[in-house]
Short mmCIF file of C-alpha atoms in Angstrom, two decimals:
data_model
loop_
_atom_site.label_atom_id
_atom_site.label_comp_id
_atom_site.label_asym_id
_atom_site.label_seq_id
_atom_site.Cartn_x
_atom_site.Cartn_y
_atom_site.Cartn_z
CA PHE R 21 7.77 8.20 -15.53
CA GLY R 22 7.41 6.93 -19.08
CA LYS R 23 6.01 8.38 -22.31
CA SER R 24 2.52 6.91 -22.02
CA SER R 25 2.06 8.12 -18.43
CA THR R 26 3.35 11.57 -19.37
CA LEU R 27 0.99 11.82 -22.34
CA ARG R 28 -2.00 10.61 -20.31
CA LEU R 29 -1.26 13.17 -17.63
CA LEU R 30 -0.85 16.00 -20.16
CA LEU R 31 -4.16 15.08 -21.79
CA LEU R 32 -5.79 15.11 -18.36
CA LEU R 33 -4.47 18.59 -17.61
CA ALA R 34 -5.38 19.91 -21.04
CA GLY R 35 -9.02 18.84 -20.75
CA GLU R 36 -8.74 16.13 -23.41
CA ARG R 37 -9.83 12.52 -22.93
CA PRO R 38 -6.98 11.04 -20.83
CA SER R 39 -6.31 7.91 -22.85
CA ILE R 40 -3.93 6.94 -25.65
CA ARG R 41 -5.79 6.84 -28.96
CA SER R 42 -4.54 4.47 -31.64
CA ASP R 43 -5.83 6.81 -34.37
CA ALA R 44 -4.09 9.81 -32.73
CA ARG R 45 -7.22 11.93 -33.26
CA TYR R 46 -7.05 14.60 -30.61
CA ASP R 47 -8.55 18.07 -30.49
CA ALA R 48 -5.92 20.32 -32.09
CA ASP R 49 -6.29 23.15 -29.58
CA ARG R 50 -6.04 20.79 -26.63
CA LEU R 51 -3.04 19.09 -28.16
CA ARG R 52 -1.33 22.47 -28.40
CA GLU R 53 -2.27 23.01 -24.78
CA THR R 54 -0.48 19.79 -23.80
CA GLU R 55 2.68 21.15 -25.39
CA ARG R 56 2.37 24.43 -23.50
CA ILE R 57 1.88 22.56 -20.20
CA PHE R 58 4.83 20.27 -20.90
CA ARG R 59 7.09 23.30 -21.36
CA ASP R 60 5.83 24.91 -18.16
CA ASP R 61 8.30 24.46 -15.28
CA GLU R 62 5.36 24.23 -12.90
CA PHE R 63 4.31 20.99 -14.58
CA GLU R 64 7.52 19.21 -13.57
CA ARG R 65 7.39 20.69 -10.06
CA SER R 66 3.82 19.47 -9.63
CA VAL R 67 4.69 15.93 -10.73
CA ILE R 68 7.66 15.74 -8.37
CA ARG R 69 5.74 17.23 -5.44
CA ALA R 70 2.75 14.91 -5.95
CA PHE R 71 4.90 11.79 -5.86
CA GLN R 72 6.85 13.12 -2.89
CA ILE R 73 3.61 13.59 -0.95
CA ALA R 74 2.43 10.09 -1.94
CA ASP R 75 5.76 8.61 -0.84
CA GLU R 76 5.63 10.38 2.53
CA LEU R 77 2.19 8.85 3.09
CA GLY R 78 3.52 5.34 2.37
CA PHE R 79 2.35 5.16 -1.25
CA HIS R 80 5.70 4.91 -3.01
CA ASN R 81 6.11 3.34 -6.43
CA GLY R 82 5.99 -0.21 -5.09
CA ALA R 83 2.76 0.54 -3.22
CA LEU R 84 0.77 1.92 -6.16
CA THR R 85 -1.27 -0.12 -8.62
CA GLY R 86 -0.33 2.49 -11.21
CA LYS R 87 0.80 6.06 -11.59
CA ALA R 88 -2.72 7.12 -12.60
CA ALA R 89 -3.70 7.20 -8.91
CA VAL R 90 -1.35 10.16 -8.40
CA MET R 91 -2.40 12.07 -11.52
CA PRO R 92 -5.40 13.86 -9.93
CA ILE R 93 -3.01 15.05 -7.20
CA VAL R 94 -0.66 16.39 -9.86
CA GLN R 95 -3.61 18.19 -11.44
CA TYR R 96 -4.58 19.77 -8.13
CA LEU R 97 -1.04 20.97 -7.43
CA TYR R 98 -0.66 22.29 -10.98
CA GLU R 99 -3.94 24.19 -11.07
CA TYR R 100 -3.75 25.54 -7.52
CA THR R 101 -0.07 26.26 -7.01
CA ASP R 102 -0.53 28.25 -3.80
CA ALA R 103 -3.11 26.00 -2.15
CA ASP R 104 -2.52 23.65 0.78
CA PRO R 105 -2.97 20.23 -0.87
CA ASP R 106 -4.32 18.69 2.39
CA SER R 107 -2.26 15.52 2.86
CA GLU R 108 -5.04 13.97 4.95
CA SER R 109 -7.42 13.99 1.99
CA ILE R 110 -4.70 12.84 -0.38
CA GLY R 111 -3.91 9.91 1.91
CA ARG R 112 -7.59 9.00 2.03
CA TRP R 113 -7.77 9.05 -1.76
CA LEU R 114 -4.67 6.91 -2.27
CA ALA R 115 -5.63 4.38 0.40
CA SER R 116 -9.15 3.93 -0.94
CA VAL R 117 -8.34 3.61 -4.65
CA THR R 118 -5.30 1.38 -4.07
CA LEU R 119 -6.66 -1.01 -1.46
CA ASN R 120 -10.13 -1.22 -3.01
CA GLY R 121 -8.84 -1.65 -6.56
CA VAL R 122 -10.92 1.26 -7.83
CA PHE R 123 -9.02 1.43 -11.12
CA GLY R 124 -10.23 -2.11 -11.77
CA ASP R 125 -13.88 -1.34 -11.01
CA VAL R 126 -13.97 1.72 -13.28
CA THR R 127 -11.74 2.32 -16.30
CA THR R 128 -8.69 4.50 -15.75
CA ARG R 129 -9.97 7.04 -18.25
CA ARG R 130 -13.32 7.35 -16.48
CA VAL R 131 -11.74 7.62 -13.02
CA LEU R 132 -9.45 10.40 -14.21
CA GLU R 133 -12.28 12.26 -15.93
CA ILE R 134 -14.42 12.13 -12.78
CA ALA R 135 -11.50 13.25 -10.64
CA ARG R 136 -10.66 16.09 -13.06
CA SER R 137 -14.13 17.56 -12.88
CA HIS R 138 -14.09 17.63 -9.07
CA VAL R 139 -10.57 19.03 -8.88
CA ARG R 140 -11.56 21.89 -11.19
CA ALA R 141 -14.65 22.58 -9.11
CA SER R 142 -12.83 22.41 -5.78
CA GLY R 143 -10.88 25.64 -5.69
CA GLU R 144 -8.06 26.00 -3.17
CA GLU R 145 -9.83 24.34 -0.24
CA GLY R 146 -7.83 21.12 -0.44
CA PHE R 147 -7.78 18.01 -2.58
CA PRO R 148 -11.43 16.89 -3.05
CA ALA R 149 -11.01 13.22 -2.14
CA ARG R 150 -14.46 12.83 -0.61
CA GLU R 151 -16.26 14.30 -3.60
CA ILE R 152 -14.38 12.14 -6.09
CA LEU R 153 -14.87 8.95 -4.07
CA LEU R 154 -18.60 9.56 -3.61
CA ASP R 155 -18.97 10.09 -7.36
CA LEU R 156 -17.04 6.90 -8.07
CA GLU R 157 -19.20 4.99 -5.62
CA ALA R 158 -22.27 6.19 -7.50
CA LYS R 159 -20.70 4.75 -10.65
CA GLY R 160 -20.38 1.31 -9.01
CA ALA R 161 -16.89 1.40 -7.50
CA ASP R 162 -16.11 0.08 -4.03
CA VAL R 163 -14.56 3.00 -2.15
CA VAL R 164 -15.36 2.37 1.53
CA LEU R 165 -12.33 1.81 3.72
CA ASN R 166 -13.51 1.33 7.29
CA GLU R 167 -12.55 -0.96 10.15
CA SER R 168 -14.54 -3.87 8.74
CA VAL R 169 -12.95 -3.54 5.29
CA ILE R 170 -9.46 -3.32 6.82
CA GLU R 171 -10.09 -6.49 8.82
CA GLN R 172 -11.15 -8.24 5.62
CA LEU R 173 -8.09 -6.95 3.76
CA VAL R 174 -5.77 -8.32 6.45
CA GLU R 175 -7.26 -11.76 5.88
CA GLU R 176 -7.31 -11.55 2.07
CA ILE R 177 -3.98 -9.90 1.31
CA ASP R 178 -1.01 -12.23 1.52
CA TYR R 179 2.52 -12.62 0.23
CA GLY R 180 1.34 -12.95 -3.37
CA THR R 181 -0.80 -9.79 -3.55
CA THR R 182 2.21 -7.58 -4.16
CA THR R 183 1.02 -3.98 -4.38
CA ARG R 184 -1.64 -4.07 -1.68
CA ARG R 185 0.67 -6.18 0.50
CA ASN R 186 3.28 -3.43 0.14
CA VAL R 187 0.74 -0.80 1.14
CA LEU R 188 -0.18 -2.58 4.37
CA LEU R 189 3.38 -3.50 5.33
CA SER R 190 4.61 0.03 4.66
CA GLN R 191 1.94 1.40 6.97
CA LEU R 192 3.03 -1.00 9.72
CA TYR R 193 6.61 0.25 9.82
CA VAL R 194 7.76 3.74 10.73
CA ASP R 195 10.78 3.94 8.44
CA ARG R 196 10.61 0.89 6.18
CA ARG R 197 9.01 0.60 2.77
CA ALA R 198 7.89 -2.69 1.24
CA GLY R 199 8.61 -2.93 -2.46
CA THR R 200 11.80 -0.86 -2.39
CA THR R 201 15.37 -2.01 -2.87
CA GLY R 202 16.22 -1.32 0.76
CA TYR R 203 13.85 -3.84 2.33
CA GLU R 204 12.54 -7.29 1.49
CA VAL R 205 9.40 -9.12 2.56
CA ASP R 206 10.32 -12.09 4.74
CA HIS R 207 8.33 -14.95 6.22
CA ILE R 208 8.82 -14.91 10.00
CA PHE R 209 8.25 -18.66 10.11
CA PRO R 210 10.14 -19.76 6.96
CA ARG R 211 7.79 -20.71 4.18
CA ASN R 212 9.84 -23.80 3.31
CA HIS R 213 9.51 -25.06 6.89
CA LEU R 214 5.74 -24.56 6.93
CA THR R 215 5.35 -26.69 3.79
CA ASP R 216 7.64 -29.48 4.98
CA GLU R 217 5.71 -32.09 6.93
CA SER R 218 8.85 -33.63 8.42
CA VAL R 219 10.04 -30.27 9.76
CA LEU R 220 6.68 -29.56 11.35
CA ARG R 221 6.51 -33.04 12.90
CA ASP R 222 10.05 -32.63 14.27
CA HIS R 223 8.90 -29.43 15.96
CA GLY R 224 5.98 -31.12 17.66
CA VAL R 225 3.15 -30.17 15.30
CA GLU R 226 0.35 -32.72 15.34
CA PRO R 227 -0.49 -34.30 11.93
CA GLY R 228 -4.02 -32.89 11.87
CA ARG R 229 -2.72 -29.32 12.09
CA ILE R 230 -0.16 -29.55 9.29
CA GLU R 231 -2.47 -28.76 6.36
CA PRO R 232 -4.15 -25.74 8.05
CA ILE R 233 -0.66 -24.37 8.82
CA ARG R 234 0.42 -24.85 5.21
CA GLU R 235 -2.62 -22.95 4.00
CA ARG R 236 -1.76 -19.94 6.18
CA ARG R 237 1.97 -19.81 5.56
CA ASN R 238 1.72 -16.70 3.32
CA HIS R 239 -0.70 -14.83 5.61
CA LEU R 240 0.10 -11.18 6.28
CA GLY R 241 0.55 -12.09 9.94
CA ASN R 242 3.60 -14.18 9.00
CA LEU R 243 5.33 -11.40 7.05
CA GLN R 244 7.89 -8.82 8.12
CA LEU R 245 10.25 -6.33 6.46
CA LEU R 246 13.98 -6.96 6.75
CA ALA R 247 16.91 -5.12 5.22
CA ALA R 248 18.23 -7.07 2.25
CA ASP R 249 21.40 -8.16 4.06
CA GLU R 250 19.41 -9.19 7.14
CA ASN R 251 17.04 -11.26 5.03
CA LYS R 252 19.96 -13.01 3.36
CA ARG R 253 21.45 -13.89 6.75
CA LYS R 254 18.14 -15.06 8.19
CA SER R 255 17.28 -17.27 5.21
CA ASP R 256 15.46 -20.35 6.59
CA ILE R 257 16.48 -19.88 10.22
CA SER R 258 13.67 -20.71 12.65
CA PRO R 259 12.18 -17.57 14.27
CA GLY R 260 13.08 -18.63 17.79
CA VAL R 261 16.72 -19.21 16.86
CA TRP R 262 16.79 -15.91 14.93
CA VAL R 263 15.48 -13.93 17.89
CA ASP R 264 17.76 -15.68 20.36
CA SER R 265 20.75 -14.55 18.30
CA PHE R 266 19.98 -10.94 19.32
CA GLU R 267 21.21 -11.68 22.82
CA ASN R 268 24.70 -11.81 21.33
CA GLY R 269 24.32 -8.59 19.34
CA GLY R 270 22.45 -10.17 16.49
CA PRO R 271 21.79 -9.01 12.90
CA GLU R 272 19.80 -5.98 13.98
CA GLY R 273 22.46 -4.93 16.48
CA SER R 274 20.09 -5.36 19.40
CA ALA R 275 21.19 -6.78 22.75
CA ASP R 276 17.68 -7.92 23.70
CA HIS R 277 14.43 -9.14 22.19
CA GLY R 278 12.50 -5.97 22.89
CA ALA R 279 13.62 -3.94 19.90
CA TYR R 280 12.81 -6.77 17.50
CA PHE R 281 9.39 -7.36 19.04
CA GLU R 282 8.56 -3.66 18.92
CA THR R 283 9.79 -3.09 15.37
CA HIS R 284 8.00 -6.09 13.90
CA HIS R 285 4.98 -6.22 16.22
CA ILE R 286 5.75 -9.71 17.53
CA PRO R 287 3.46 -10.93 20.36
CA GLY R 288 6.25 -12.56 22.42
CA ARG R 289 9.11 -15.04 22.44
CA GLU R 290 6.94 -17.93 23.61
CA SER R 291 4.81 -17.70 20.46
CA LEU R 292 7.79 -18.28 18.15
CA GLU R 293 7.69 -22.06 18.37
CA TYR R 294 6.23 -24.09 15.52
CA GLU R 295 3.61 -25.79 17.69
CA GLN R 296 2.44 -22.26 18.58
CA PHE R 297 2.19 -21.03 14.97
CA GLU R 298 -1.59 -20.69 14.88
CA ARG R 299 -1.61 -18.85 18.18
CA PHE R 300 1.21 -16.60 16.94
CA LEU R 301 -0.65 -15.85 13.70
CA ASP R 302 -3.92 -15.02 15.47
CA GLU R 303 -2.26 -12.77 18.06
CA ARG R 304 -0.06 -10.94 15.56
CA THR R 305 -2.93 -10.54 13.09
CA GLU R 306 -4.93 -8.84 15.83
CA LEU R 307 -2.00 -6.51 16.56
CA LEU R 308 -1.50 -5.66 12.89
CA THR R 309 -5.20 -5.03 12.34
CA GLU R 310 -5.35 -2.63 15.28
CA LEU R 311 -2.36 -0.72 13.93
CA LEU R 312 -3.76 -0.52 10.41
CA VAL R 313 -7.12 0.72 11.66
CA GLU R 314 -5.22 3.40 13.55
CA ARG R 315 -2.83 4.38 10.77
CA LEU R 316 -4.72 3.98 7.50
CA PRO R 317 -6.81 6.99 6.44
CA ARG R 318 -10.31 5.54 6.58
CA PHE R 319 -13.29 6.54 4.46
CA ASP R 320 -16.87 5.58 5.18
CA PRO R 321 -19.32 8.26 3.99
CA HIS R 322 -22.32 6.25 5.17
CA ARG R 323 -21.19 6.57 8.79
CA ASP R 324 -19.33 9.83 8.23
CA GLU R 325 -16.29 7.97 9.54
CA THR R 326 -12.89 9.35 8.67
CA ALA R 327 -9.50 9.08 10.25
CA PRO R 328 -6.43 11.22 9.67
CA ALA R 329 -3.69 10.08 7.32
#
């Protein structure tokens, strides 16, 4: 968890300004309160439980822009030990602040202070995600996460946008987590092939389509999660050849294509040819967007639109 994160969290719980001060000038009474909290067994239980809940919702360590996003949840669990934390509201909070980059729009200290005030006013009725997000929106932060925003995120987030990419990919798989040691992010159509003009020409891609294909090689629609050993075996194998290997009890132990297509949301075998890449990307992007709209906990106070975590 780290010393700085622990200190910031303790300051948050003690009512002090939740930031590390270079001059170390803290209120003496509140500093003593941080020590009392640190020695309280309930503090450790609240930290562990908060991160367990976040992980269950798909917001594990690799899918968080920082641990500060979980701190208001720790506060709620610590101050209301017998309350139902309401995982639906927690999921909505984590999805909105992570995918919208709220901690970039407003300073971490200010976000935590706003969240703290609403948690303390909430009582045991569940984590006050809506109240916090509305307050942050009034301070200039982008907090809306509706169907339109999700569609935009699918187009913007690619292989290089690590944390938010991990959030989306983790939501698309039932039991796989992007950004963990167990699974690796793989390009369905190998990235090296999509940048090699000779490879594309050999696979029947017309010259005028080569540059547009290169530009979309890292698109979310071309990404999947494979176990580390699977990814090593696949390497730069063409997707059609990789899928065909399943007929002989391939790397995923499947005797047919169906399990692979279902697990990775692949439109169909015929789309796995290089000359069909753009069609494949469009069709799979549509599938992924539909799934994310269904699975992500949405938040749009202006239309009173919410969806369960």
